[in-house]
Short mmCIF file of C-alpha atoms in Angstrom, two decimals:
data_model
loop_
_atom_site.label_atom_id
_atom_site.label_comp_id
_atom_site.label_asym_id
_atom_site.label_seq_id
_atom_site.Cartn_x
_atom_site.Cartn_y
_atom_site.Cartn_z
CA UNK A 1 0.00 0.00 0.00
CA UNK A 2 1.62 3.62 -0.68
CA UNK A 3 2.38 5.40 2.45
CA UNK A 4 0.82 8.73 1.24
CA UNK A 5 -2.76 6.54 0.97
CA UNK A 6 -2.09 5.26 4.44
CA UNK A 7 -1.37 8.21 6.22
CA UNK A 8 -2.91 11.57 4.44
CA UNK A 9 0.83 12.97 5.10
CA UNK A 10 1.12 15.41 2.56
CA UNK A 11 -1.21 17.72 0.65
CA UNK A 12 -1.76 16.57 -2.81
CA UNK A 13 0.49 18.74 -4.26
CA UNK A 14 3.93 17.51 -2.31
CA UNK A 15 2.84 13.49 -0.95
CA UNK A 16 5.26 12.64 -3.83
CA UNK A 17 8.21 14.42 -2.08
CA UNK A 18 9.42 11.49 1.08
CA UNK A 19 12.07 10.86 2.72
CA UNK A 20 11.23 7.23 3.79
CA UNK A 21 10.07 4.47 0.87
CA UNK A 22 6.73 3.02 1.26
CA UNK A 23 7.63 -0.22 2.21
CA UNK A 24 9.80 0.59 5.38
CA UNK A 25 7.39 2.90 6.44
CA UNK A 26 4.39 0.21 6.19
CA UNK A 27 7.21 -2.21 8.26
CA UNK A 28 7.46 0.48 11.21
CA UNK A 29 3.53 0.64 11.28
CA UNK A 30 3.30 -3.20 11.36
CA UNK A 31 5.87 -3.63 13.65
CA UNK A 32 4.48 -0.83 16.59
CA UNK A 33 2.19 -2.87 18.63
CA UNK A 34 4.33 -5.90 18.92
CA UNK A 35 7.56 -3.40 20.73
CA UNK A 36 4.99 -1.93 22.51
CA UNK A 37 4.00 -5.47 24.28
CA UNK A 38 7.62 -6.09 24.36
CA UNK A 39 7.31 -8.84 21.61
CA UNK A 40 9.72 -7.32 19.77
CA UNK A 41 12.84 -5.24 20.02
CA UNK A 42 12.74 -1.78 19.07
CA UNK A 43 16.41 -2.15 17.56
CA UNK A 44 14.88 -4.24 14.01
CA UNK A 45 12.90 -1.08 13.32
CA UNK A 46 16.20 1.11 13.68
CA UNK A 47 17.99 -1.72 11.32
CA UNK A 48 14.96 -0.74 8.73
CA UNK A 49 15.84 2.80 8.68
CA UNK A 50 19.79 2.16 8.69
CA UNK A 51 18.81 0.13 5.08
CA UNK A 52 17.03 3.14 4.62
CA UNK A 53 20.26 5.29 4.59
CA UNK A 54 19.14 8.00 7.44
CA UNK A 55 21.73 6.80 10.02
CA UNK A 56 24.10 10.08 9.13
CA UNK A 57 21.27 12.46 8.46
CA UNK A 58 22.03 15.49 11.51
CA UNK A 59 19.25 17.80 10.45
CA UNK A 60 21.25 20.34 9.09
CA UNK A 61 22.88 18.80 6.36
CA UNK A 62 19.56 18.31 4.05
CA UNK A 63 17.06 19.23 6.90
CA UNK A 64 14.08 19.04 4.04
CA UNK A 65 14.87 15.25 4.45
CA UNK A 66 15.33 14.73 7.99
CA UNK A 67 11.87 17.28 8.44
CA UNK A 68 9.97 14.59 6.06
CA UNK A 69 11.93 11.49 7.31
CA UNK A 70 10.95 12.94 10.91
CA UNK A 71 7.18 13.16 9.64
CA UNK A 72 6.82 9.73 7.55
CA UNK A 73 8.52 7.93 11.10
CA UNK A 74 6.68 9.93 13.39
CA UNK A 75 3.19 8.68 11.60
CA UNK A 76 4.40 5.38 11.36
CA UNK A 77 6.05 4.27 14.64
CA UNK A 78 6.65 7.40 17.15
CA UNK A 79 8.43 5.37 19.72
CA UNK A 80 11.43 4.53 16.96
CA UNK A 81 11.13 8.37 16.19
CA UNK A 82 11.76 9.51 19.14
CA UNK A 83 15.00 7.27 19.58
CA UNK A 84 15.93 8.42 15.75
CA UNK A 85 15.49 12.27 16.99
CA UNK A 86 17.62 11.87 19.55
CA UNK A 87 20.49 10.29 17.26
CA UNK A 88 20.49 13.23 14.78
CA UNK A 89 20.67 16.01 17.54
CA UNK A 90 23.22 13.62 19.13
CA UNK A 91 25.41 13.29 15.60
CA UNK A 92 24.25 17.08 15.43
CA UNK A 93 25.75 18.56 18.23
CA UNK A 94 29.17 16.46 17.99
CA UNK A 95 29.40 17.73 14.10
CA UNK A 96 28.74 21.62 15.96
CA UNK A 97 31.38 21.13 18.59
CA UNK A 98 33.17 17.54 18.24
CA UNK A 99 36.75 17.62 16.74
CA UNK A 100 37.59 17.00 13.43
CA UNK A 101 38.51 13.75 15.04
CA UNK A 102 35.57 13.33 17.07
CA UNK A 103 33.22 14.02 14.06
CA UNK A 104 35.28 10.97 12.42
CA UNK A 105 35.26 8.74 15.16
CA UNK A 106 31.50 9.54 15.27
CA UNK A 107 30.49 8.61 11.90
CA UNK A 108 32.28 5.23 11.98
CA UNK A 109 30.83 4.42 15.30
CA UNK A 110 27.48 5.29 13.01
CA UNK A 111 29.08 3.10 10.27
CA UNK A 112 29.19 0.34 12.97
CA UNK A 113 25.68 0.45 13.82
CA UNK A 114 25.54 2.48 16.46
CA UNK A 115 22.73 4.04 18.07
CA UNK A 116 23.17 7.88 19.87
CA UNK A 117 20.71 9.31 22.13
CA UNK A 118 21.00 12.71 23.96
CA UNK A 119 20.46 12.22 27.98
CA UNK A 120 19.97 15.00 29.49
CA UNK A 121 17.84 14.11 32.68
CA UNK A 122 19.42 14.37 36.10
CA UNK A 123 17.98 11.76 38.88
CA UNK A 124 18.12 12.68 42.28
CA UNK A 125 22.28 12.03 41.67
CA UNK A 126 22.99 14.33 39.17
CA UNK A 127 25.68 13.88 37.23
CA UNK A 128 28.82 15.34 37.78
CA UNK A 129 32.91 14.89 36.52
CA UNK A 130 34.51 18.02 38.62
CA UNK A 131 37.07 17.88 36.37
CA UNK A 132 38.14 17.44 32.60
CA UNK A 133 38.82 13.79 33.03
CA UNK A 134 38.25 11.21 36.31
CA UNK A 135 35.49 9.57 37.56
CA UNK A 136 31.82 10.11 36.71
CA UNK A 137 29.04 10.23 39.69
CA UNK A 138 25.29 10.31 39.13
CA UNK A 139 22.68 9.30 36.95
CA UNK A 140 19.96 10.17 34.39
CA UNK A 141 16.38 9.70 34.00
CA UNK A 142 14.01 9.34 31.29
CA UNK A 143 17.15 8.46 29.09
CA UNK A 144 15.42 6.78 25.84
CA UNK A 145 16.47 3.36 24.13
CA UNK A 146 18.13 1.66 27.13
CA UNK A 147 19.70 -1.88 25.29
CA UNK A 148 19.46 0.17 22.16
CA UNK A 149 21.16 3.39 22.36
CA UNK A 150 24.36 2.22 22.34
CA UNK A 151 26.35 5.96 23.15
CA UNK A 152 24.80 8.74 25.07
CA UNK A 153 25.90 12.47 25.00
CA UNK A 154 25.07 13.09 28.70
CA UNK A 155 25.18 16.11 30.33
CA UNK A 156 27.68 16.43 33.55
CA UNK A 157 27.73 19.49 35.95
CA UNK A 158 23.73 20.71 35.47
CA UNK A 159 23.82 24.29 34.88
CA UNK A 160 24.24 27.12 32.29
CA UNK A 161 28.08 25.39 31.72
CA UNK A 162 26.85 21.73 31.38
CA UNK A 163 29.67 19.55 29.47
CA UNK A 164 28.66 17.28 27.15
CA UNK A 165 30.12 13.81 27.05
CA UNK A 166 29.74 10.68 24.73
CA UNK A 167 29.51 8.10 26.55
CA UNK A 168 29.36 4.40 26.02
CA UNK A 169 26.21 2.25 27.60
CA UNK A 170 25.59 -0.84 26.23
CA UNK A 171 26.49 -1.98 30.47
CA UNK A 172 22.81 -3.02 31.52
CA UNK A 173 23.86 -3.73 34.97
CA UNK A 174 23.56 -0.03 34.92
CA UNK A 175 20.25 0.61 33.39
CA UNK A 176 16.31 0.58 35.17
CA UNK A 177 13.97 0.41 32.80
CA UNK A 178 11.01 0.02 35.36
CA UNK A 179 11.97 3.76 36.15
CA UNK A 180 9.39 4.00 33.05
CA UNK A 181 5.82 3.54 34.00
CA UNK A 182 4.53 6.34 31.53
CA UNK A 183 1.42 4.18 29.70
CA UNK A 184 2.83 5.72 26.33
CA UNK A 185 5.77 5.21 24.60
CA UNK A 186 6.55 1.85 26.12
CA UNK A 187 8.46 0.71 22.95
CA UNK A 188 11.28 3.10 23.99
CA UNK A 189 12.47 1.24 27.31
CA UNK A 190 13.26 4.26 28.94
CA UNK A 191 14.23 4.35 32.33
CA UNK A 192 17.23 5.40 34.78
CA UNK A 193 21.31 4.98 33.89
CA UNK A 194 24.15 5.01 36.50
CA UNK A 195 27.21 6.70 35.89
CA UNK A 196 28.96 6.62 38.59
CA UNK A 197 32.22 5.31 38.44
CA UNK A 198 32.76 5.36 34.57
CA UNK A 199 36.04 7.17 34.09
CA UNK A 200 36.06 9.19 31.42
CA UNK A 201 38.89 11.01 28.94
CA UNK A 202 39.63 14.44 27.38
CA UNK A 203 39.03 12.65 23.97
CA UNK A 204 35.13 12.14 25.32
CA UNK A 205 34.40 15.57 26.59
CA UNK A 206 32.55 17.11 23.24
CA UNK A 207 32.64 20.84 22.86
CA UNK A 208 33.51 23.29 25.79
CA UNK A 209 31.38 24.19 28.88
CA UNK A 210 27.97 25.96 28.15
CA UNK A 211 27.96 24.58 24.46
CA UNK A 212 24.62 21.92 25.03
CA UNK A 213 22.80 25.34 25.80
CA UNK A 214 24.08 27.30 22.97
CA UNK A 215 21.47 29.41 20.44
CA UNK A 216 19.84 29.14 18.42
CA UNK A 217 20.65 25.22 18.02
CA UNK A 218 19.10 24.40 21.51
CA UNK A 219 15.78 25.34 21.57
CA UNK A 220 16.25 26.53 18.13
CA UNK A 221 16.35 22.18 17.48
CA UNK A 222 12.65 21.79 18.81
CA UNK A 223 11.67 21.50 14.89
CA UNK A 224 12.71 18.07 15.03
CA UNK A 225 10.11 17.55 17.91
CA UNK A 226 7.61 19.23 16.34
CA UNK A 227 7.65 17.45 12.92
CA UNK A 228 7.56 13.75 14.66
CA UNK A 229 4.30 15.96 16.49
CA UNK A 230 3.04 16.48 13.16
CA UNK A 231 3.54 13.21 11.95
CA UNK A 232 2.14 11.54 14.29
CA UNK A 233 -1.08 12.93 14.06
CA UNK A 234 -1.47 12.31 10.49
CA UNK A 235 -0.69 8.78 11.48
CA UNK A 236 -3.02 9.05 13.72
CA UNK A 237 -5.73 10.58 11.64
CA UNK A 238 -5.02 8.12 8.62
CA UNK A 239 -5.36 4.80 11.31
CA UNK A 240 -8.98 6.25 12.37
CA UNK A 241 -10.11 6.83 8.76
CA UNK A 242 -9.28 3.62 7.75
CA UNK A 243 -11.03 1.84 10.89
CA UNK A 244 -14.03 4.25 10.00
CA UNK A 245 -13.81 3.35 6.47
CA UNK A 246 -13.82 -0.44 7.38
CA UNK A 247 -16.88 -0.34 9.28
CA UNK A 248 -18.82 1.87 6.21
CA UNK A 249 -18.86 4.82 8.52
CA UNK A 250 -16.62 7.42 6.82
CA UNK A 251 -19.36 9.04 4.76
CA UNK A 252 -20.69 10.39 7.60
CA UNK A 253 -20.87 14.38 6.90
CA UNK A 254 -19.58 14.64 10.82
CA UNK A 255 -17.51 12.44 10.26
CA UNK A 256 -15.66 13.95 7.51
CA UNK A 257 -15.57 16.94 8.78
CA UNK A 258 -14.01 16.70 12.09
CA UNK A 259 -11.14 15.00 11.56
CA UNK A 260 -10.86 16.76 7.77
CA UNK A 261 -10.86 19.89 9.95
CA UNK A 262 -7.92 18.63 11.98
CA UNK A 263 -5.86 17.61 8.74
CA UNK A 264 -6.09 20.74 7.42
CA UNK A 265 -4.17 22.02 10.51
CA UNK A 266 -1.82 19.49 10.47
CA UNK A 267 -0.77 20.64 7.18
CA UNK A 268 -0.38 24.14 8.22
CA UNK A 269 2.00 22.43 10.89
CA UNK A 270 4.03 20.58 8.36
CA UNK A 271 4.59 23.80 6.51
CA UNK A 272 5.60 25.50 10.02
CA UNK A 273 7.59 22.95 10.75
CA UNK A 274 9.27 22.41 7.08
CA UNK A 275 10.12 26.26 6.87
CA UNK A 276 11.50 26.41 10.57
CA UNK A 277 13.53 23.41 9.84
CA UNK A 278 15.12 24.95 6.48
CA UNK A 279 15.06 28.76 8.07
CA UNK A 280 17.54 27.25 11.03
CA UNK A 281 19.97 27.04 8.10
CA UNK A 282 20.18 30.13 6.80
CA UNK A 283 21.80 33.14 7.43
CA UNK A 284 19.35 35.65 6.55
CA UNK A 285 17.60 34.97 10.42
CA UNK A 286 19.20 35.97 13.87
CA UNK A 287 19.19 33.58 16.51
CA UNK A 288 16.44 35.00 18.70
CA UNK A 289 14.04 34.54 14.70
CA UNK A 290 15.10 30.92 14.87
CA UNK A 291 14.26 30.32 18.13
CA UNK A 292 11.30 31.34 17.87
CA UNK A 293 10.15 29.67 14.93
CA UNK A 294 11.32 26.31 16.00
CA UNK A 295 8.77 27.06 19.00
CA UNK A 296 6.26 27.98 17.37
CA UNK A 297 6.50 25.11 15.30
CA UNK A 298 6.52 22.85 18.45
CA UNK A 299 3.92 24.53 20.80
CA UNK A 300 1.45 24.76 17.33
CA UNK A 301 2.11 20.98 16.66
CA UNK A 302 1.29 19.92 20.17
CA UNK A 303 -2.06 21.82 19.93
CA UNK A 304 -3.28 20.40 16.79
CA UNK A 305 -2.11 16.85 18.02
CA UNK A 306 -4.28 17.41 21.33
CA UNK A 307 -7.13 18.30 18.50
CA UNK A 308 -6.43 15.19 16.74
CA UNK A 309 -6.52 12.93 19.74
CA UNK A 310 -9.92 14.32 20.70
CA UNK A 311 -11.24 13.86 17.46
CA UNK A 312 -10.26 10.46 16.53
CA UNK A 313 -11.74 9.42 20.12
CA UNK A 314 -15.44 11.28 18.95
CA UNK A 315 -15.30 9.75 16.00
CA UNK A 316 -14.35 6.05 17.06
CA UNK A 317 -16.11 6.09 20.29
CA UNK A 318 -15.11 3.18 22.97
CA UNK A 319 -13.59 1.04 20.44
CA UNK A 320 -10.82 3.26 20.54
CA UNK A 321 -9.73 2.28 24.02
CA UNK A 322 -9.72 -0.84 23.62
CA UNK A 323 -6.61 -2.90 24.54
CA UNK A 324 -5.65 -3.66 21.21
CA UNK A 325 -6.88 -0.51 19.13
CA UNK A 326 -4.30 0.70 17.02
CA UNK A 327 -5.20 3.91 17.55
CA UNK A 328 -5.77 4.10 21.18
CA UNK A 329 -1.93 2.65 21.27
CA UNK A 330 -1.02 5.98 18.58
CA UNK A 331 -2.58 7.97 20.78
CA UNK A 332 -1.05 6.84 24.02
CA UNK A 333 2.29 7.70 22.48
CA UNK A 334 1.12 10.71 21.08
CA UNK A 335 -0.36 11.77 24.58
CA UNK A 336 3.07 11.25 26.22
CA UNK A 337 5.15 13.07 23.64
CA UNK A 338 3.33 16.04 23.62
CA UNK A 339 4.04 16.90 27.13
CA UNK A 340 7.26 18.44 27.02
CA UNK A 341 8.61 20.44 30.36
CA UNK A 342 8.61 24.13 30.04
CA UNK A 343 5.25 25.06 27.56
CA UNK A 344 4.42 28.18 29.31
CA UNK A 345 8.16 29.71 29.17
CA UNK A 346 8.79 28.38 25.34
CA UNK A 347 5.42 30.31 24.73
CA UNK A 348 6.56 33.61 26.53
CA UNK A 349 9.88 33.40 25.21
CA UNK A 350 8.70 33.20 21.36
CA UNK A 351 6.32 35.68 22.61
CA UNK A 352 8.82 38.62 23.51
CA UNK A 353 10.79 38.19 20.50
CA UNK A 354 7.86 38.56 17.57
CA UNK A 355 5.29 41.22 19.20
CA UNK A 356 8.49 43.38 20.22
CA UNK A 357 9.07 44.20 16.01
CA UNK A 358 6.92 46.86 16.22
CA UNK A 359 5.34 46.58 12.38
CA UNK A 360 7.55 44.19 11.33
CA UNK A 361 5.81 40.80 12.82
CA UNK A 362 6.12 39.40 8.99
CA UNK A 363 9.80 40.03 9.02
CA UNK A 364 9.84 35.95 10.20
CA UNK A 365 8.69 35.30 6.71
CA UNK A 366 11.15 37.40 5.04
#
């Protein structure tokens, strides 16, 4: 089945232009329930996108690909996308402030089937070094992909001049993965990581102190969020019209219309999304324009997937919750995704840079 029939991705006019063929995106769908149960292991639907050649993809390089690749995953399978995500910033932020030789030993690790992920989390440890190289204390929570990330850039020293450090942990003696009770994104096995006692080297510490928080590619990176947002309630959207087609109920003018009324603004998000993605790259925008793009791009995303969630659930009714509804489990990931720390300040903060250009509010567009 073509992926643009299966998930109404695109607008007419661009569901030619993917990043992802239709086959491995129809293999993510089918294999989503089974790594939620635990039936299977999240790592065969990374191998699918390695065949798929997105392993060295950083979201600056050709971010019109990684945006779409982001979107076709995100409808597909979100858990995977939020563990692919988390590679690109992590290949990302070792390209901004790795060494030349860091950057190569990076891409063969990637060439070697590695896995990144970006850990940011303190538990009630946090972590710490004290100094350039010795003896790691601490731990993280909510770090994504434990037994499948296979290096972490963790933070150390929490704080405005956090160091970032790569990190191997394939050591599950050191990972909790029933830290994760969240009833979305299960497929993930997130969960707590101890550090303490790794010793770690100069040739480990990536960038200088302060760099993790640098502008605009910190916040300024919440595109990537927002477009596995945006994907994911197409998916979403596309499940429920199928299930509603199935049962002869689609034709429905109420139907129709509310969740054709939520497509229409997830479109608008993918065009947010695709021209925050590709504005992060230019030079025509200062940092603080970035910035708040790539917010609005997330906060609108998260809106119109709360819209989407309440929609499909009118128009499916109770057989949405049940235990095996494929869109109930779509949802339940959704649901968890959205809820990102910090709404209100990402809101003010976009907030104070656009309504304080005087006339020139469309100067974003520019």
């Amino acid at each position: 089945m073509n992926s643009a029939a299966r998930f109404p991705l695109f607008s007419p006019a661009d569901e030619t232009n993917a990043a992802l063929s239709d086959a491995a995106q129809d293999q993510l769908l089918d294999r989503a329930a089974d790594e939620e149960r635990g039936e299977q292991p999240i790592g065969g639907s990374i191998d699918i996108l390695r065949q798929e050649g997105l392993m060295l993809q950083d979201g600056a390089t050709d971010p019109q690909t990684t945006c779409k690749a982001l979107m076709q995953i995100g409808a597909a399978n979100l858990g995977v996308g939020r563990l692919w995500e988390g590679h690109v910033n992590a290949l990302r932020l070792i390209r901004l402030y790795g060494s030349a030789s860091q950057q190569k030993a990076a891409d063969n690790l990637v060439a070697s089937d590695a896995l990144f992920g970006v850990w940011g989390a303190d538990g009630s440890t946090p972590v710490s070094l004290g100094s350039e190289t010795g003896t790691l204390q601490g731990e993280k929570l909510f770090a994504s992909g434990l037994g499948t990330v296979t290096h972490a850039l963790v933070t150390a020293d929490a704080g405005p001049e956090a160091q970032l450090i790569l990190i191997d942990v394939r050591d599950m003696e050191r990972a909790d993965t029933s830290q994760w009770d969240m009833l979305g994104m299960r497929a993930t096995a997130s969960g707590k990581y101890d550090f303490s006692g790794l010793t770690v080297g100069e040739g480990d510490l990536i960038g200088a102190p302060g760099d993790y928080l640098r502008e605009p590619d910190f916040v300024g990176g919440v595109w990537r969020i927002a477009a596995l947002q945006a994907g994911a309630s197409a998916g979403l959207l596309g499940a429920a019209a199928k299930q509603l087609r199935n049962m002869e109920r689609l034709e429905a003018e109420a139907q129709k219309a509310r969740l054709m009324q939520v497509l229409m603004r997830v479109w608008a998000g993918m065009a947010l999304v695709e021209r925050a993605a590709t504005a992060a790259q230019s030079d025509a925008f200062s940092p603080d324009t970035l910035v708040a793009n790539a917010i609005a791009a997330r906060l609108y995303t998260e809106e119109v997937g709360l819209d989407a969630i309440n929609a499909v659930e009118q128009s499916l009714g109770l057989r949405h919750f049940t235990q095996n509804s494929e869109t109930g489990r779509m949802a339940r990931d959704l649901s968890v995704y959205l809820r990102q720390a910090a709404r209100d300040a990402f809101l003010q903060r976009a907030a104070t840079h656009a309504l304080s250009q005087d006339d020139r509010l469309w100067g974003v567009f520019k």
